[in-house]
PDB file of C-alpha atoms in Angstrom:
ATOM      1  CA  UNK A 396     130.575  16.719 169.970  1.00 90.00           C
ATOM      2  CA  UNK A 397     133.639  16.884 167.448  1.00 93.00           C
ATOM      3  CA  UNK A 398     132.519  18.387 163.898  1.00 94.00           C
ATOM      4  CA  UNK A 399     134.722  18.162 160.650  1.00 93.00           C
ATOM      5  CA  UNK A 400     132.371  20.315 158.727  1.00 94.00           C
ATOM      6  CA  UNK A 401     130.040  22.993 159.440  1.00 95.00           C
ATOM      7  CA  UNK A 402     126.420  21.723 159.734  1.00 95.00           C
ATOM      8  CA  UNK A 403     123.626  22.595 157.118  1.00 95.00           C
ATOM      9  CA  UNK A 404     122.600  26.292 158.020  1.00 96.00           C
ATOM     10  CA  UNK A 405     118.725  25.663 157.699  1.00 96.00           C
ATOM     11  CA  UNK A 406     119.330  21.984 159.997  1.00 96.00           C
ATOM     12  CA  UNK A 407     121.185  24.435 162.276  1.00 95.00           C
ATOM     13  CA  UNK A 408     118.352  27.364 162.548  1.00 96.00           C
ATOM     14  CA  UNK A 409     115.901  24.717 162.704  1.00 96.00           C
ATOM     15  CA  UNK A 410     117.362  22.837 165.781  1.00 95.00           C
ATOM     16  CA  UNK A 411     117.917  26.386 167.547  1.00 95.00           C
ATOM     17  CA  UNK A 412     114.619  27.579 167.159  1.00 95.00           C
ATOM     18  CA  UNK A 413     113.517  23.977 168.642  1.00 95.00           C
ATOM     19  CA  UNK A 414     116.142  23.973 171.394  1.00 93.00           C
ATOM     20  CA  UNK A 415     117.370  21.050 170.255  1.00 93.00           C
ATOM     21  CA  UNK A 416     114.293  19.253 171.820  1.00 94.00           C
ATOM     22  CA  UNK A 417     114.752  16.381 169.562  1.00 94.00           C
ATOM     23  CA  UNK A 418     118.085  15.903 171.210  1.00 93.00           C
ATOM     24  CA  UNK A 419     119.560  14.869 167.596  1.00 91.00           C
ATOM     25  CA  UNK A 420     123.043  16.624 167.367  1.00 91.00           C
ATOM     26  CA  UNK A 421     124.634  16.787 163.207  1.00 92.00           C
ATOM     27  CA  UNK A 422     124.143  13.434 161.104  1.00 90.00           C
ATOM     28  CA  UNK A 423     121.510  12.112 164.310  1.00 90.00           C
ATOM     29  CA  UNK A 424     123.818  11.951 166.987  1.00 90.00           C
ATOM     30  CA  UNK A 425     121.895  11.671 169.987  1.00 92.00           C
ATOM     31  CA  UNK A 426     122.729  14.279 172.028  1.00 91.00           C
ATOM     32  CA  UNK A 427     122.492  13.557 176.348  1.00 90.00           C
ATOM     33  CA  UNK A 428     120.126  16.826 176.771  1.00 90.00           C
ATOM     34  CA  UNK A 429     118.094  19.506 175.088  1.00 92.00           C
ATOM     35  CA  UNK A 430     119.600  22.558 174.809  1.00 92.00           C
ATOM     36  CA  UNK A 431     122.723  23.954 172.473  1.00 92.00           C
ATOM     37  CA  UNK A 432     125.039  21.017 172.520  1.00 94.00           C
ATOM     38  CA  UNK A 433     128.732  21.816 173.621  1.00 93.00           C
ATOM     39  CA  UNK A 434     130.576  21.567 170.121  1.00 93.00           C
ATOM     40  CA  UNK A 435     134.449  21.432 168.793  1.00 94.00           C
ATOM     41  CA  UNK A 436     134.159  22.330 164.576  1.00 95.00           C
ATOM     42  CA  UNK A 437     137.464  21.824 163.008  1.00 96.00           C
ATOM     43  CA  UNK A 438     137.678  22.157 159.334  1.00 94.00           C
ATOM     44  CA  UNK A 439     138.609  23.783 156.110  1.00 94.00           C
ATOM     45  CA  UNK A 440     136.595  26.173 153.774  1.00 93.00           C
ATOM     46  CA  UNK A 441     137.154  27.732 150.772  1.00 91.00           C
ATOM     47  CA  UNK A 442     134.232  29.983 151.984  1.00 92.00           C
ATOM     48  CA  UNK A 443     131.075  30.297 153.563  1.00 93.00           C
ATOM     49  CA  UNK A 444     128.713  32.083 154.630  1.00 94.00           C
ATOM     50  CA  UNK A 445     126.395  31.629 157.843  1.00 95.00           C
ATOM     51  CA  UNK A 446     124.475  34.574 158.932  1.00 95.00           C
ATOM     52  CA  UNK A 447     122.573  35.336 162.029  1.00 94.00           C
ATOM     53  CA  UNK A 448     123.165  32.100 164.022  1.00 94.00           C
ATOM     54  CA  UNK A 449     121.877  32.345 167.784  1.00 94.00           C
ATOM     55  CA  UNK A 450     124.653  30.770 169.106  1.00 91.00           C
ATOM     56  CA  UNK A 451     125.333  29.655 172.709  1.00 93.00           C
ATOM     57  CA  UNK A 452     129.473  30.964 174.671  1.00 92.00           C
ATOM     58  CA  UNK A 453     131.747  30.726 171.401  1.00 93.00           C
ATOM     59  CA  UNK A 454     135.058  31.573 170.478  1.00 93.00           C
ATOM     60  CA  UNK A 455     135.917  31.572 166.923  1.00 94.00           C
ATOM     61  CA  UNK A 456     139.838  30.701 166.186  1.00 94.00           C
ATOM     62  CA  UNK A 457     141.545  30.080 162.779  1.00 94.00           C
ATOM     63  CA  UNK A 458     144.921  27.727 162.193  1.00 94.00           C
ATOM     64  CA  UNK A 459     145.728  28.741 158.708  1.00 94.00           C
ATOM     65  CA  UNK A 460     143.975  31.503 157.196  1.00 93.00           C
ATOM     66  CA  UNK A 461     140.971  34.350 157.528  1.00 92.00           C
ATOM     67  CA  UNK A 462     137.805  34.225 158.179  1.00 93.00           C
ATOM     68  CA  UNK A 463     135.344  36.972 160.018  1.00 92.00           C
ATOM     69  CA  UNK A 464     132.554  37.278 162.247  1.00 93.00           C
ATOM     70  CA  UNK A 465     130.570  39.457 163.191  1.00 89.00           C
ATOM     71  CA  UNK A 466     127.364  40.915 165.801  1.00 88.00           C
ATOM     72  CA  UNK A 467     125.463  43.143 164.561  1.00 82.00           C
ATOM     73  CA  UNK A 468     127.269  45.790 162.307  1.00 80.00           C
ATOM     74  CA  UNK A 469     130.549  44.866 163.234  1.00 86.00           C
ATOM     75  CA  UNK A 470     132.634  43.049 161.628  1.00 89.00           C
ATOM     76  CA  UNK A 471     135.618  41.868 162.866  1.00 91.00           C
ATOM     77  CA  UNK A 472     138.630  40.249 161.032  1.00 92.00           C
ATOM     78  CA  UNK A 473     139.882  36.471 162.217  1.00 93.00           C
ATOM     79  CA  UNK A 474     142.993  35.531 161.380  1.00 91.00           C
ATOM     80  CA  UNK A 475     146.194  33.110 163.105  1.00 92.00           C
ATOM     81  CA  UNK A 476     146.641  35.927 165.660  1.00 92.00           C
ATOM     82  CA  UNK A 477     143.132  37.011 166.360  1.00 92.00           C
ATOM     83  CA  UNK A 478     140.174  35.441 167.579  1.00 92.00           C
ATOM     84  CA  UNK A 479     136.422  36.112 168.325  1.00 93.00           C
ATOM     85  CA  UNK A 480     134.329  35.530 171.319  1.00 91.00           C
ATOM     86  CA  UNK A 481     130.204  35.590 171.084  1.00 90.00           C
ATOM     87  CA  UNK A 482     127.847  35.634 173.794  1.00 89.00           C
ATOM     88  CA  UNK A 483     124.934  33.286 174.586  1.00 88.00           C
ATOM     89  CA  UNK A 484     121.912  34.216 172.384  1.00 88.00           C
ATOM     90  CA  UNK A 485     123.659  36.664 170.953  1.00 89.00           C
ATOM     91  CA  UNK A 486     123.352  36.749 166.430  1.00 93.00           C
ATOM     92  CA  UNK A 487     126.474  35.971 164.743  1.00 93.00           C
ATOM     93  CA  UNK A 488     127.654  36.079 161.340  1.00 94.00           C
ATOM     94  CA  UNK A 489     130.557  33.631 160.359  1.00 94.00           C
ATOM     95  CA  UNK A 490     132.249  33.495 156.745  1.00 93.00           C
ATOM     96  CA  UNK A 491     134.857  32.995 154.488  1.00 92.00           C
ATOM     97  CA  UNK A 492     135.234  34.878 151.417  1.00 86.00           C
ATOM     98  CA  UNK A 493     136.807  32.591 148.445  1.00 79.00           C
ATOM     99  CA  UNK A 494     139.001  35.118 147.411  1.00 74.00           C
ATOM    100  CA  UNK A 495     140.981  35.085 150.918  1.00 66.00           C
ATOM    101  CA  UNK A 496     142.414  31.024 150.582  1.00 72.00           C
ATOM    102  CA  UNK A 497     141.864  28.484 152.227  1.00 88.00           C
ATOM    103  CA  UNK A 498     141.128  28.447 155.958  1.00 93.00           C
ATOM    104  CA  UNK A 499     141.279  25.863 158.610  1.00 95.00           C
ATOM    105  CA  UNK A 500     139.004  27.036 161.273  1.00 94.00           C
ATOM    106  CA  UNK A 501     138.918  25.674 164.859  1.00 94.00           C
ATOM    107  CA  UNK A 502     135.754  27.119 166.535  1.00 95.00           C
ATOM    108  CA  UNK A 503     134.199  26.397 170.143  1.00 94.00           C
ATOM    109  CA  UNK A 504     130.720  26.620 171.418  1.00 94.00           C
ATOM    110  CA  UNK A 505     130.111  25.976 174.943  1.00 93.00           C
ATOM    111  CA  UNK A 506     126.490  24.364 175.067  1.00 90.00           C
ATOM    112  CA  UNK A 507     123.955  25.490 177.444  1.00 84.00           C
ATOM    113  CA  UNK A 508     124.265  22.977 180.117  1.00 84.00           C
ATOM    114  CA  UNK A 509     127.846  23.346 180.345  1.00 83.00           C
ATOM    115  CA  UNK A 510     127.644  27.174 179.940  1.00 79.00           C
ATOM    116  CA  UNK A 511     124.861  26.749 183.160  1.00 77.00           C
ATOM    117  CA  UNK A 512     126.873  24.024 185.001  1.00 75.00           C
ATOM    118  CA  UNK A 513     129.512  26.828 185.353  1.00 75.00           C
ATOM    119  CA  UNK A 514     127.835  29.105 186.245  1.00 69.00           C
ATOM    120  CA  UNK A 515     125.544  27.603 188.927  1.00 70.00           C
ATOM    121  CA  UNK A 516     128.654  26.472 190.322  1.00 70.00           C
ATOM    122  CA  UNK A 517     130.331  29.984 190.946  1.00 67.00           C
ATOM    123  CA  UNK A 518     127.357  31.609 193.240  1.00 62.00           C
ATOM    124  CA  UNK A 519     124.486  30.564 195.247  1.00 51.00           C
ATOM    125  CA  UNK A 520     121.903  27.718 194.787  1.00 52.00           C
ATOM    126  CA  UNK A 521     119.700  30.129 192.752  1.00 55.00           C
ATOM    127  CA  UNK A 522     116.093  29.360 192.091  1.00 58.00           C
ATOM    128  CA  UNK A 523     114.488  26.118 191.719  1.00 59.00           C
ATOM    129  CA  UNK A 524     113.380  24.620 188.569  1.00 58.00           C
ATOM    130  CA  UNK A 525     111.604  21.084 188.653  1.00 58.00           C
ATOM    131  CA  UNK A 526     112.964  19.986 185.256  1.00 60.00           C
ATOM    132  CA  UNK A 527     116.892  20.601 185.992  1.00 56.00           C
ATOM    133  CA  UNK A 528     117.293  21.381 189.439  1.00 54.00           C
ATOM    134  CA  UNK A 529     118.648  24.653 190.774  1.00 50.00           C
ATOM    135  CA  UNK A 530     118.660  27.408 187.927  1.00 51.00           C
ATOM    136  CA  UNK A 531     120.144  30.795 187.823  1.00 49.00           C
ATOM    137  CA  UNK A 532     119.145  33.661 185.391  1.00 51.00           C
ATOM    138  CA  UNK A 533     122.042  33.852 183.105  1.00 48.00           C
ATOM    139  CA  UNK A 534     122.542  37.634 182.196  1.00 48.00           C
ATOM    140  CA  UNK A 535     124.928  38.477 179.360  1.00 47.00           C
ATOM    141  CA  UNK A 536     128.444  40.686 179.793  1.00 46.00           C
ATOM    142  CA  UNK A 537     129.849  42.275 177.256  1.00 46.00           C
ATOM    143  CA  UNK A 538     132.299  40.245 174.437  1.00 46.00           C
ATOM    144  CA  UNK A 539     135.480  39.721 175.773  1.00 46.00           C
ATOM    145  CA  UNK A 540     138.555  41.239 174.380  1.00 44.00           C
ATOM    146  CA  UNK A 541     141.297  38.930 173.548  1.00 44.00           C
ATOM    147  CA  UNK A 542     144.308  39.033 175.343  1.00 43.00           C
ATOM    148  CA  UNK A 543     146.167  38.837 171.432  1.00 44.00           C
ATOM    149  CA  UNK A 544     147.369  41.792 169.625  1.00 47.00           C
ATOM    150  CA  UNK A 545     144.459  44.031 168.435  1.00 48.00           C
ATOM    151  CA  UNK A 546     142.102  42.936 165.924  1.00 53.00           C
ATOM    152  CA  UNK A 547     142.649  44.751 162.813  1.00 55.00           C
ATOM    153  CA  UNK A 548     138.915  45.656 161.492  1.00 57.00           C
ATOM    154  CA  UNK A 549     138.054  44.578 157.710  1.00 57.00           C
TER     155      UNK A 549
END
């Protein structure tokens, strides 16, 4: 799915609490499972603010401007040079403060059957599960570090 905006934070929570059971991606497009859906959101903000989203694999990237996310208490700064990776289930905070210009964001999630696909394809069968096959327990690793200059905190 390819998103010019950001969705509606409460249609957002809502669908992530749910799983996305419904299988109704943004603006009811019908999405091919349950599950995070994989998404591509490019657009621009004067700001926002979207706290504690359970996200799925994400990296957060900016074209023109800064923005910054965060896990937890940290905080990191996103700018042209620097980006921001998020783990599966893990609580982010994205936003734009007005008073930093405009930014043209360009942010990834990998949904969970692609984030699953990959990797059920990179060990054994795992363990069976009657609703979508073979299934492996999916544990979390620590954020990666970007291979960019270091991030500068805010």
């Amino acid at each position: 799915m390819i998103l010019n905006e950001f969705p509606d934070i409460g249609w957002l929570k809502s669908q992530i609490a749910q799983g996305f059971s419904n299988r109704l991606g943004w603006g009811n497009l019908p999405l091919d499972k349950e599950g995070f859906p994989s998404v591509i959101i490019h657009t621009r903000v004067k700001e926002c603010y979207r706290p504690d989203v359970k996200g799925p694999f994400s990296f957060f990237l900016n074209i023109r401007g800064t923005s910054y996310c965060g896990i937890d208490s940290q905080k990191t700064r996103i700018d042209t040079d620097n980006y921001y990776v998020s783990n599966r289930q893990q609580l982010y905070t994205l936003g734009v403060e007005e008073d930093l210009g405009d930014t043209e964001t360009f942010n990834i999630h990998f949904g969970d059957f692609l984030s699953e696909s990959v990797l059920n394809s990179t060990g054994n069968s795992g363990t069976p599960d009657p609703r979508r096959g073979y299934r492996k327990t999916i544990v979390a690793c620590p954020v990666l570090q970007p291979a960019a200059p270091p991030r500068r905190p805010l």
